Amino acid sequence: MGTSKYSPEFRADAVALYHASPGGTYASVAKDLGVNHETLRTWVRDAEQAARPGAGEASAMEKENRQLRARVKELELEREILRRAAKYFGGGDQLVSSRFQFVDDHRGAFGVKRLCRILAVSRSGFYRWIAGADARAGRVRADADLAERITAIHAESDGTYGAPRVTAELRDAGVRVNHKRVARVMRARGIVGFHLRKKVRTTIPEPSATPVPDLLRRDFTAKTPNTKYVGDVTYLHVGSGQFLYLATVLDLCSKRLAGWSIADHMRTGLVTDALKAAAAVRGADGLRGAIFHSDNGAQYASKEFAQVCTDLGVVRSRGAVGTSADNAAAESFNATMKRETLQGKKRWSDARSARLAVFRWATRYNTRRRHSSIGQISPNAFEQRSVTLTTAA
C-alpha cells in the first residue's frame, strides 16, 4: 500500500506508537495499524533522519554535490570527445559526413546520443548515414574506377586535358558521366590540365606597310571551313638564348591547323611557307577566295607576302597596329601550343627537341585534340562531319 494514502498526522502518530511500544516489532505495530511493516519502517527512518540536527541541509547539500560531480564528469567526457575530434579531423574538416564517421568510430566509448549532441549533428541523420554505407562504398569504388580511366586519358594527352575534354573522351568511350563528377574526381586526386599564361607580344610592325583593311573586326568565327584563317609568328626558346620561329595558319571554322612552318629566322619565307602548306592541304582550289588575317608584322606587310597571297587567291586582312586583340585567335592558339608542349618549362633543350615536340603536338592537335568551341571533337573530325552533312543536304 502506498504511503501517499496516509496523512502526515497519521504517519507521525504511527511513528510515535512504535516508539511508545517497548519490545514491539515493526510487524506487530504495523499489524495493529493495518499497514505494511516495511512502510512503517520507512516512516520511522525518515522521522529519525529529520530529527537529527541539520539533517535536511546535509541531505540537500549531498544531493547538490552528487549533481555537481555528475556535471564535472560529463564536462570531462565532452572535453575528451572534442580533443579526439580535433585530432581526428586533422586539418579542420567540418563536413557532416566526417562528423558522422567520428560518431560511428567512437559510439562504443561515448554513445551515439552524447556524440551527436556535442558535434551538433542529427541522430536520425546519423542513422540514415549508417543505412547508406553500402551505397557510399559503391560510389567510392566507382570513383576509383573512374579515376583510373581519367588518369589514362590525362596521361595520353600529355597531361594537358582538363575536366571538359576528359569528360568528352569518356563519353565517346561510352561512359555516362557528368562533367562535375569528373572535375570532382580529378580535383580529389590532384589531376589538372595546364592553364593559359599571359602572352608576350612578338609582332614587329612595318611602318611603311601598305594599308590592308580589317575584314574580321574581331569576329573570329566562320560558318564553313576554308573561308577564314588567322596566322601569327611566335618564338620558340631553345637552349641558352637561342630561338626558332613558328608561323601558323589556323582555320577559324574547324580550328584546324591547316599550315605551319618552323625556321631559325623571321624572314618573309617563314610565313609564306606556312601559307603555301595550308594551300597544299586544301587540295585543288587551295585557299582561293579565303580570307587570311594577321597582325602588322613586317613579314605579313611585305611585298613578297602580298604577292604570294595574290598567287594563291587569298584575300588579305590585318588588324590595327599594336592591338593584340585584333588577332586574339592566333595568339591564343600559340599560347596553347607552348603551354601543352613545354608543360611549365621555359625552353626546349635544343632545336631538334623543339621541332619534334611541335610536330607531334600539331599532328595530335588536328587528329585527336578536342576543342570546346566545336563540340569537344577534333578539328579533322569536325571537318569530316561538315562534309558529311553538306553531302547529305
Short mmCIF file of C-alpha atoms in Angstrom, two decimals:
data_model
loop_
_atom_site.label_atom_id
_atom_site.label_comp_id
_atom_site.label_asym_id
_atom_site.label_seq_id
_atom_site.Cartn_x
_atom_site.Cartn_y
_atom_site.Cartn_z
CA MET A 1 0.00 0.00 0.00
CA GLY A 2 1.47 3.37 -0.99
CA THR A 3 2.29 5.93 1.67
CA SER A 4 0.51 8.63 -0.31
CA LYS A 5 -2.84 7.37 1.15
CA TYR A 6 -1.83 8.30 4.69
CA SER A 7 -1.85 11.82 6.02
CA PRO A 8 1.26 13.31 7.69
CA GLU A 9 -0.60 13.24 11.01
CA PHE A 10 -1.34 9.50 10.65
CA ARG A 11 2.31 8.75 9.83
CA ALA A 12 3.53 10.85 12.77
CA ASP A 13 1.15 9.05 15.15
CA ALA A 14 2.25 5.67 13.80
CA VAL A 15 5.90 6.55 14.46
CA ALA A 16 5.00 7.75 17.96
CA LEU A 17 3.10 4.49 18.64
CA TYR A 18 6.09 2.44 17.56
CA HIS A 19 8.41 4.34 19.90
CA ALA A 20 5.82 4.03 22.75
CA SER A 21 5.65 0.24 22.42
CA PRO A 22 8.72 -1.21 24.23
CA GLY A 23 9.61 -4.56 22.77
CA GLY A 24 7.20 -4.01 19.92
CA THR A 25 8.29 -5.01 16.45
CA TYR A 26 7.57 -3.30 13.17
CA ALA A 27 5.40 -6.27 12.25
CA SER A 28 3.29 -6.20 15.42
CA VAL A 29 2.75 -2.43 15.41
CA ALA A 30 2.06 -2.38 11.66
CA LYS A 31 -0.48 -5.16 12.10
CA ASP A 32 -2.30 -3.08 14.69
CA LEU A 33 -2.28 -0.06 12.37
CA GLY A 34 -3.27 -2.04 9.29
CA VAL A 35 -0.21 -1.03 7.27
CA ASN A 36 2.72 -2.88 5.75
CA HIS A 37 5.60 -3.34 8.18
CA GLU A 38 8.16 -2.04 5.61
CA THR A 39 6.08 1.08 5.19
CA LEU A 40 6.19 1.65 8.93
CA ARG A 41 9.94 1.05 8.92
CA THR A 42 10.37 3.77 6.26
CA TRP A 43 8.25 6.23 8.29
CA VAL A 44 10.36 5.65 11.36
CA ARG A 45 13.66 6.02 9.48
CA ASP A 46 12.57 9.24 7.79
CA ALA A 47 11.40 10.69 11.06
CA GLU A 48 14.71 9.87 12.76
CA GLN A 49 16.73 11.47 9.95
CA ALA A 50 14.58 14.56 10.05
CA ALA A 51 15.03 14.81 13.80
CA ARG A 52 18.84 14.92 13.57
CA PRO A 53 20.28 18.50 13.63
CA GLY A 54 20.98 19.80 10.10
CA ALA A 55 19.77 16.60 8.51
CA GLY A 56 17.67 18.41 5.86
CA GLU A 57 20.50 20.77 4.88
CA ALA A 58 23.02 17.90 4.76
CA SER A 59 20.74 15.86 2.55
CA ALA A 60 20.23 18.78 0.16
CA MET A 61 23.96 19.50 0.09
CA GLU A 62 24.78 15.88 -0.62
CA LYS A 63 22.28 15.89 -3.46
CA GLU A 64 23.81 19.05 -4.89
CA ASN A 65 27.29 17.56 -4.59
CA ARG A 66 26.19 14.48 -6.48
CA GLN A 67 24.79 16.67 -9.22
CA LEU A 68 28.00 18.70 -9.40
CA ARG A 69 30.14 15.58 -9.57
CA ALA A 70 27.96 14.24 -12.36
CA ARG A 71 28.25 17.54 -14.25
CA VAL A 72 32.03 17.60 -13.86
CA LYS A 73 32.23 14.04 -15.14
CA GLU A 74 30.07 14.98 -18.14
CA LEU A 75 32.25 18.01 -18.90
CA GLU A 76 35.37 15.87 -18.73
CA LEU A 77 33.79 13.45 -21.21
CA GLU A 78 32.87 16.32 -23.53
CA ARG A 79 36.41 17.65 -23.34
CA GLU A 80 37.83 14.26 -24.21
CA ILE A 81 35.43 13.91 -27.13
CA LEU A 82 36.36 17.33 -28.50
CA ARG A 83 40.06 16.57 -28.04
CA ARG A 84 39.72 13.39 -30.07
CA ALA A 85 37.58 15.15 -32.65
CA ALA A 86 40.21 17.89 -33.17
CA LYS A 87 42.88 15.23 -33.76
CA TYR A 88 40.52 13.12 -35.86
CA PHE A 89 39.56 15.92 -38.26
CA GLY A 90 43.19 16.97 -38.59
CA GLY A 91 43.06 19.92 -40.98
CA GLY A 92 39.73 21.18 -39.65
CA ASP A 93 37.39 19.22 -41.92
CA GLN A 94 33.86 20.10 -40.83
CA LEU A 95 31.89 18.07 -43.36
CA VAL A 96 28.81 16.41 -41.89
CA SER A 97 29.86 13.04 -43.30
CA SER A 98 33.17 13.28 -41.43
CA ARG A 99 31.39 14.03 -38.19
CA PHE A 100 29.09 11.05 -38.78
CA GLN A 101 32.17 8.90 -39.30
CA PHE A 102 33.60 10.16 -36.00
CA VAL A 103 30.35 9.24 -34.22
CA ASP A 104 30.44 5.77 -35.73
CA ASP A 105 34.08 5.24 -34.75
CA HIS A 106 33.56 6.36 -31.11
CA ARG A 107 29.99 5.29 -30.38
CA GLY A 108 31.14 2.37 -28.24
CA ALA A 109 33.08 4.64 -25.88
CA PHE A 110 30.72 7.59 -25.58
CA GLY A 111 27.32 6.66 -27.00
CA VAL A 112 25.56 7.99 -30.09
CA LYS A 113 23.28 10.44 -28.27
CA ARG A 114 26.10 12.24 -26.45
CA LEU A 115 28.35 12.37 -29.55
CA CYS A 116 25.61 13.73 -31.80
CA ARG A 117 24.76 16.42 -29.24
CA ILE A 118 28.37 17.55 -28.81
CA LEU A 119 29.14 17.51 -32.55
CA ALA A 120 25.82 19.19 -33.40
CA VAL A 121 24.58 16.54 -35.82
CA SER A 122 21.20 14.88 -36.05
CA ARG A 123 20.84 11.38 -34.62
CA SER A 124 18.28 10.50 -37.28
CA GLY A 125 20.69 11.83 -39.90
CA PHE A 126 23.46 9.68 -38.44
CA TYR A 127 21.34 6.55 -38.63
CA ARG A 128 20.37 7.38 -42.23
CA TRP A 129 24.08 7.76 -42.95
CA ILE A 130 24.75 4.35 -41.42
CA ALA A 131 21.99 2.84 -43.55
CA GLY A 132 23.63 4.27 -46.69
CA ALA A 133 27.06 2.74 -46.01
CA ASP A 134 26.79 0.17 -48.80
CA ALA A 135 25.77 2.80 -51.33
CA ARG A 136 28.68 5.03 -50.31
CA ALA A 137 31.12 2.18 -50.60
CA GLY A 138 29.81 1.54 -54.09
CA ARG A 139 30.34 5.18 -55.05
CA VAL A 140 33.90 5.06 -53.69
CA ARG A 141 34.65 2.00 -55.82
CA ALA A 142 33.06 3.64 -58.86
CA ASP A 143 35.11 6.81 -58.31
CA ALA A 144 38.28 4.74 -58.04
CA ASP A 145 37.49 3.01 -61.34
CA LEU A 146 36.69 6.37 -62.94
CA ALA A 147 39.93 7.85 -61.60
CA GLU A 148 41.93 5.10 -63.34
CA ARG A 149 40.31 5.95 -66.68
CA ILE A 150 40.79 9.67 -66.12
CA THR A 151 44.47 9.13 -65.29
CA ALA A 152 44.97 7.18 -68.50
CA ILE A 153 43.24 9.86 -70.61
CA HIS A 154 45.18 12.63 -68.89
CA ALA A 155 48.48 10.85 -69.49
CA GLU A 156 47.59 10.17 -73.13
CA SER A 157 47.01 13.92 -73.63
CA ASP A 158 50.49 14.60 -72.23
CA GLY A 159 48.92 15.99 -69.09
CA THR A 160 47.11 18.80 -70.93
CA TYR A 161 43.43 17.83 -70.74
CA GLY A 162 41.23 19.38 -68.10
CA ALA A 163 37.79 18.17 -66.97
CA PRO A 164 35.78 19.23 -70.08
CA ARG A 165 37.99 17.35 -72.55
CA VAL A 166 38.40 14.36 -70.25
CA THR A 167 34.60 14.20 -69.98
CA ALA A 168 34.28 14.26 -73.76
CA GLU A 169 36.79 11.38 -74.07
CA LEU A 170 34.88 9.34 -71.50
CA ARG A 171 31.55 9.92 -73.22
CA ASP A 172 32.99 8.92 -76.58
CA ALA A 173 34.14 5.70 -74.91
CA GLY A 174 30.56 5.02 -73.80
CA VAL A 175 30.90 6.16 -70.20
CA ARG A 176 27.85 8.07 -68.98
CA VAL A 177 29.30 10.69 -66.66
CA ASN A 178 28.64 14.28 -65.61
CA HIS A 179 31.45 16.80 -66.10
CA LYS A 180 31.04 17.93 -62.48
CA ARG A 181 31.79 14.42 -61.25
CA VAL A 182 34.86 14.25 -63.49
CA ALA A 183 36.06 17.59 -62.11
CA ARG A 184 35.49 16.38 -58.53
CA VAL A 185 37.43 13.15 -59.04
CA MET A 186 40.27 14.99 -60.78
CA ARG A 187 40.41 17.59 -58.02
CA ALA A 188 40.45 14.94 -55.29
CA ARG A 189 43.42 13.22 -56.93
CA GLY A 190 45.30 16.33 -57.97
CA ILE A 191 44.84 15.75 -61.72
CA VAL A 192 44.87 19.09 -63.54
CA GLY A 193 45.39 20.37 -67.05
CA PHE A 194 47.64 23.26 -67.94
CA HIS A 195 46.24 26.80 -67.90
CA LEU A 196 46.94 29.65 -70.24
CA ARG A 197 49.62 32.10 -69.23
CA LYS A 198 49.99 35.72 -70.20
CA LYS A 199 51.04 36.06 -73.85
CA VAL A 200 54.17 38.06 -74.69
CA ARG A 201 53.74 40.25 -77.74
CA THR A 202 56.10 39.30 -80.60
CA THR A 203 54.84 41.45 -83.51
CA ILE A 204 57.31 43.85 -85.14
CA PRO A 205 55.26 46.48 -87.05
CA GLU A 206 56.30 47.54 -90.52
CA PRO A 207 55.92 51.36 -90.69
CA SER A 208 55.90 51.53 -94.48
CA ALA A 209 53.32 48.76 -94.99
CA THR A 210 50.53 49.32 -97.47
CA PRO A 211 47.24 49.63 -95.56
CA VAL A 212 45.15 46.45 -95.56
CA PRO A 213 41.58 46.53 -94.15
CA ASP A 214 40.50 44.55 -91.11
CA LEU A 215 37.88 42.23 -92.59
CA LEU A 216 37.28 40.27 -89.40
CA ARG A 217 36.85 43.10 -86.91
CA ARG A 218 37.46 40.66 -84.03
CA ASP A 219 34.83 38.20 -85.26
CA PHE A 220 36.87 35.02 -85.09
CA THR A 221 34.11 32.71 -86.31
CA ALA A 222 33.25 31.14 -89.63
CA LYS A 223 30.28 29.14 -90.84
CA THR A 224 32.20 26.77 -93.11
CA PRO A 225 35.80 25.53 -93.26
CA ASN A 226 38.34 27.06 -95.67
CA THR A 227 36.75 30.53 -95.65
CA LYS A 228 38.52 32.42 -92.85
CA TYR A 229 42.04 31.94 -91.49
CA VAL A 230 44.28 33.65 -88.97
CA GLY A 231 48.04 33.46 -88.68
CA ASP A 232 50.85 34.61 -86.43
CA VAL A 233 54.55 34.15 -85.71
CA THR A 234 55.77 33.11 -82.28
CA TYR A 235 59.15 32.50 -80.67
CA LEU A 236 60.32 29.02 -79.63
CA HIS A 237 63.00 29.46 -76.98
CA VAL A 238 65.68 26.74 -77.25
CA GLY A 239 68.99 26.18 -75.50
CA SER A 240 70.59 29.24 -73.89
CA GLY A 241 69.45 32.42 -75.60
CA GLN A 242 68.59 30.90 -78.99
CA PHE A 243 65.27 30.86 -80.83
CA LEU A 244 63.31 29.08 -83.52
CA TYR A 245 60.26 30.71 -85.02
CA LEU A 246 56.89 29.16 -85.77
CA ALA A 247 54.37 30.53 -88.30
CA THR A 248 50.80 29.16 -88.28
CA VAL A 249 47.68 29.21 -90.46
CA LEU A 250 44.53 28.37 -88.47
CA ASP A 251 41.03 27.74 -89.88
CA LEU A 252 38.51 29.74 -87.84
CA CYS A 253 35.62 27.35 -88.50
CA SER A 254 37.12 23.94 -87.78
CA LYS A 255 40.09 25.23 -85.71
CA ARG A 256 42.30 23.08 -87.93
CA LEU A 257 45.98 23.96 -88.18
CA ALA A 258 45.98 23.94 -91.97
CA GLY A 259 49.58 25.04 -92.40
CA TRP A 260 52.67 25.80 -90.39
CA SER A 261 56.42 26.18 -90.72
CA ILE A 262 59.44 26.39 -88.41
CA ALA A 263 62.71 28.15 -89.14
CA ASP A 264 65.67 29.69 -87.37
CA HIS A 265 64.86 33.09 -88.90
CA MET A 266 61.95 35.54 -89.15
CA ARG A 267 62.25 36.35 -92.84
CA THR A 268 59.13 36.50 -95.01
CA GLY A 269 59.76 32.97 -96.24
CA LEU A 270 58.70 31.72 -92.82
CA VAL A 271 55.10 32.96 -93.23
CA THR A 272 54.82 32.27 -96.97
CA ASP A 273 55.90 28.66 -96.41
CA ALA A 274 53.13 28.25 -93.81
CA LEU A 275 50.55 29.74 -96.20
CA LYS A 276 51.68 27.53 -99.08
CA ALA A 277 51.49 24.49 -96.81
CA ALA A 278 47.88 25.34 -95.98
CA ALA A 279 47.03 25.74 -99.67
CA ALA A 280 48.51 22.31 -100.40
CA VAL A 281 46.46 20.73 -97.61
CA ARG A 282 43.25 22.21 -99.02
CA GLY A 283 43.64 20.45 -102.35
CA ALA A 284 42.87 21.60 -105.89
CA ASP A 285 41.35 25.01 -105.18
CA GLY A 286 43.65 25.57 -102.24
CA LEU A 287 42.86 28.78 -100.36
CA ARG A 288 41.30 30.61 -103.30
CA GLY A 289 38.72 33.13 -102.07
CA ALA A 290 39.56 32.61 -98.38
CA ILE A 291 40.40 35.47 -96.02
CA PHE A 292 43.76 35.34 -94.24
CA HIS A 293 44.00 37.67 -91.23
CA SER A 294 47.24 38.60 -89.46
CA ASP A 295 48.85 41.33 -87.41
CA ASN A 296 51.07 44.06 -88.89
CA GLY A 297 54.38 42.23 -88.52
CA ALA A 298 56.96 43.04 -91.13
CA GLN A 299 56.64 39.60 -92.72
CA TYR A 300 52.88 39.94 -93.31
CA ALA A 301 53.24 43.52 -94.53
CA SER A 302 55.95 42.70 -97.08
CA LYS A 303 55.51 42.82 -100.89
CA GLU A 304 56.66 39.22 -101.11
CA PHE A 305 53.86 38.02 -98.83
CA ALA A 306 51.32 40.15 -100.72
CA GLN A 307 52.41 38.52 -103.98
CA VAL A 308 52.08 35.01 -102.61
CA CYS A 309 48.55 35.85 -101.39
CA THR A 310 47.69 37.11 -104.86
CA ASP A 311 49.08 33.98 -106.49
CA LEU A 312 47.07 31.75 -104.13
CA GLY A 313 43.89 33.82 -104.46
CA VAL A 314 43.92 34.73 -100.76
CA VAL A 315 42.20 37.90 -99.51
CA ARG A 316 44.44 39.71 -97.01
CA SER A 317 43.15 41.18 -93.73
CA ARG A 318 45.12 42.85 -90.94
CA GLY A 319 44.31 44.27 -87.53
CA ALA A 320 45.33 47.64 -86.13
CA VAL A 321 48.98 48.31 -85.33
CA GLY A 322 49.91 47.39 -81.77
CA THR A 323 46.49 45.88 -80.91
CA SER A 324 46.85 42.23 -79.91
CA ALA A 325 43.09 41.76 -79.54
CA ASP A 326 42.66 42.13 -83.32
CA ASN A 327 44.49 38.81 -83.77
CA ALA A 328 43.50 37.17 -80.49
CA ALA A 329 42.55 33.79 -82.01
CA ALA A 330 46.03 33.22 -83.46
CA GLU A 331 47.77 34.38 -80.32
CA SER A 332 45.57 32.14 -78.18
CA PHE A 333 46.47 29.17 -80.38
CA ASN A 334 50.19 29.86 -79.98
CA ALA A 335 49.81 30.18 -76.22
CA THR A 336 48.01 26.83 -76.07
CA MET A 337 50.70 25.15 -78.15
CA LYS A 338 53.51 26.40 -75.90
CA ARG A 339 51.60 25.58 -72.75
CA GLU A 340 50.94 21.99 -73.77
CA THR A 341 54.35 21.26 -75.28
CA LEU A 342 56.59 22.97 -72.72
CA GLN A 343 54.37 21.97 -69.75
CA GLY A 344 55.80 24.52 -67.37
CA LYS A 345 59.35 24.59 -68.73
CA LYS A 346 60.79 27.86 -70.04
CA ARG A 347 62.56 26.43 -73.10
CA TRP A 348 63.44 23.32 -75.08
CA SER A 349 66.89 21.84 -74.66
CA ASP A 350 67.76 22.14 -78.36
CA ALA A 351 66.29 22.91 -81.77
CA ARG A 352 65.64 19.25 -82.65
CA SER A 353 63.63 18.70 -79.47
CA ALA A 354 61.56 21.80 -80.21
CA ARG A 355 60.84 20.77 -83.82
CA LEU A 356 59.80 17.25 -82.82
CA ALA A 357 57.62 18.50 -79.96
CA VAL A 358 55.79 20.97 -82.20
CA PHE A 359 55.41 18.39 -84.98
CA ARG A 360 53.95 15.81 -82.59
CA TRP A 361 51.61 18.32 -80.97
CA ALA A 362 50.42 19.82 -84.29
CA THR A 363 49.58 16.37 -85.62
CA ARG A 364 47.70 15.38 -82.48
CA TYR A 365 46.00 18.78 -82.41
CA ASN A 366 44.35 18.15 -85.78
CA THR A 367 43.60 14.46 -85.38
CA ARG A 368 42.85 13.90 -81.71
CA ARG A 369 42.83 17.00 -79.52
CA ARG A 370 39.32 18.02 -78.53
CA HIS A 371 38.24 21.64 -78.91
CA SER A 372 35.49 23.13 -76.78
CA SER A 373 34.19 25.55 -79.42
CA ILE A 374 33.42 22.75 -81.91
CA GLY A 375 31.65 20.38 -79.56
CA GLN A 376 34.64 18.70 -77.89
CA ILE A 377 35.80 16.89 -81.03
CA SER A 378 39.00 17.21 -83.04
CA PRO A 379 39.33 19.65 -85.98
CA ASN A 380 39.64 16.81 -88.51
CA ALA A 381 36.55 15.09 -87.10
CA PHE A 382 34.64 18.37 -87.30
CA GLU A 383 35.56 18.86 -90.96
CA GLN A 384 34.61 15.28 -91.81
CA ARG A 385 31.27 15.81 -90.11
CA SER A 386 30.77 19.06 -92.03
CA VAL A 387 31.45 17.29 -95.34
CA THR A 388 29.01 14.51 -94.43
CA LEU A 389 26.27 16.99 -93.56
CA THR A 390 26.86 19.00 -96.74
CA THR A 391 26.72 15.85 -98.87
CA ALA A 392 23.53 14.71 -97.15
CA ALA A 393 21.92 18.10 -97.73
#
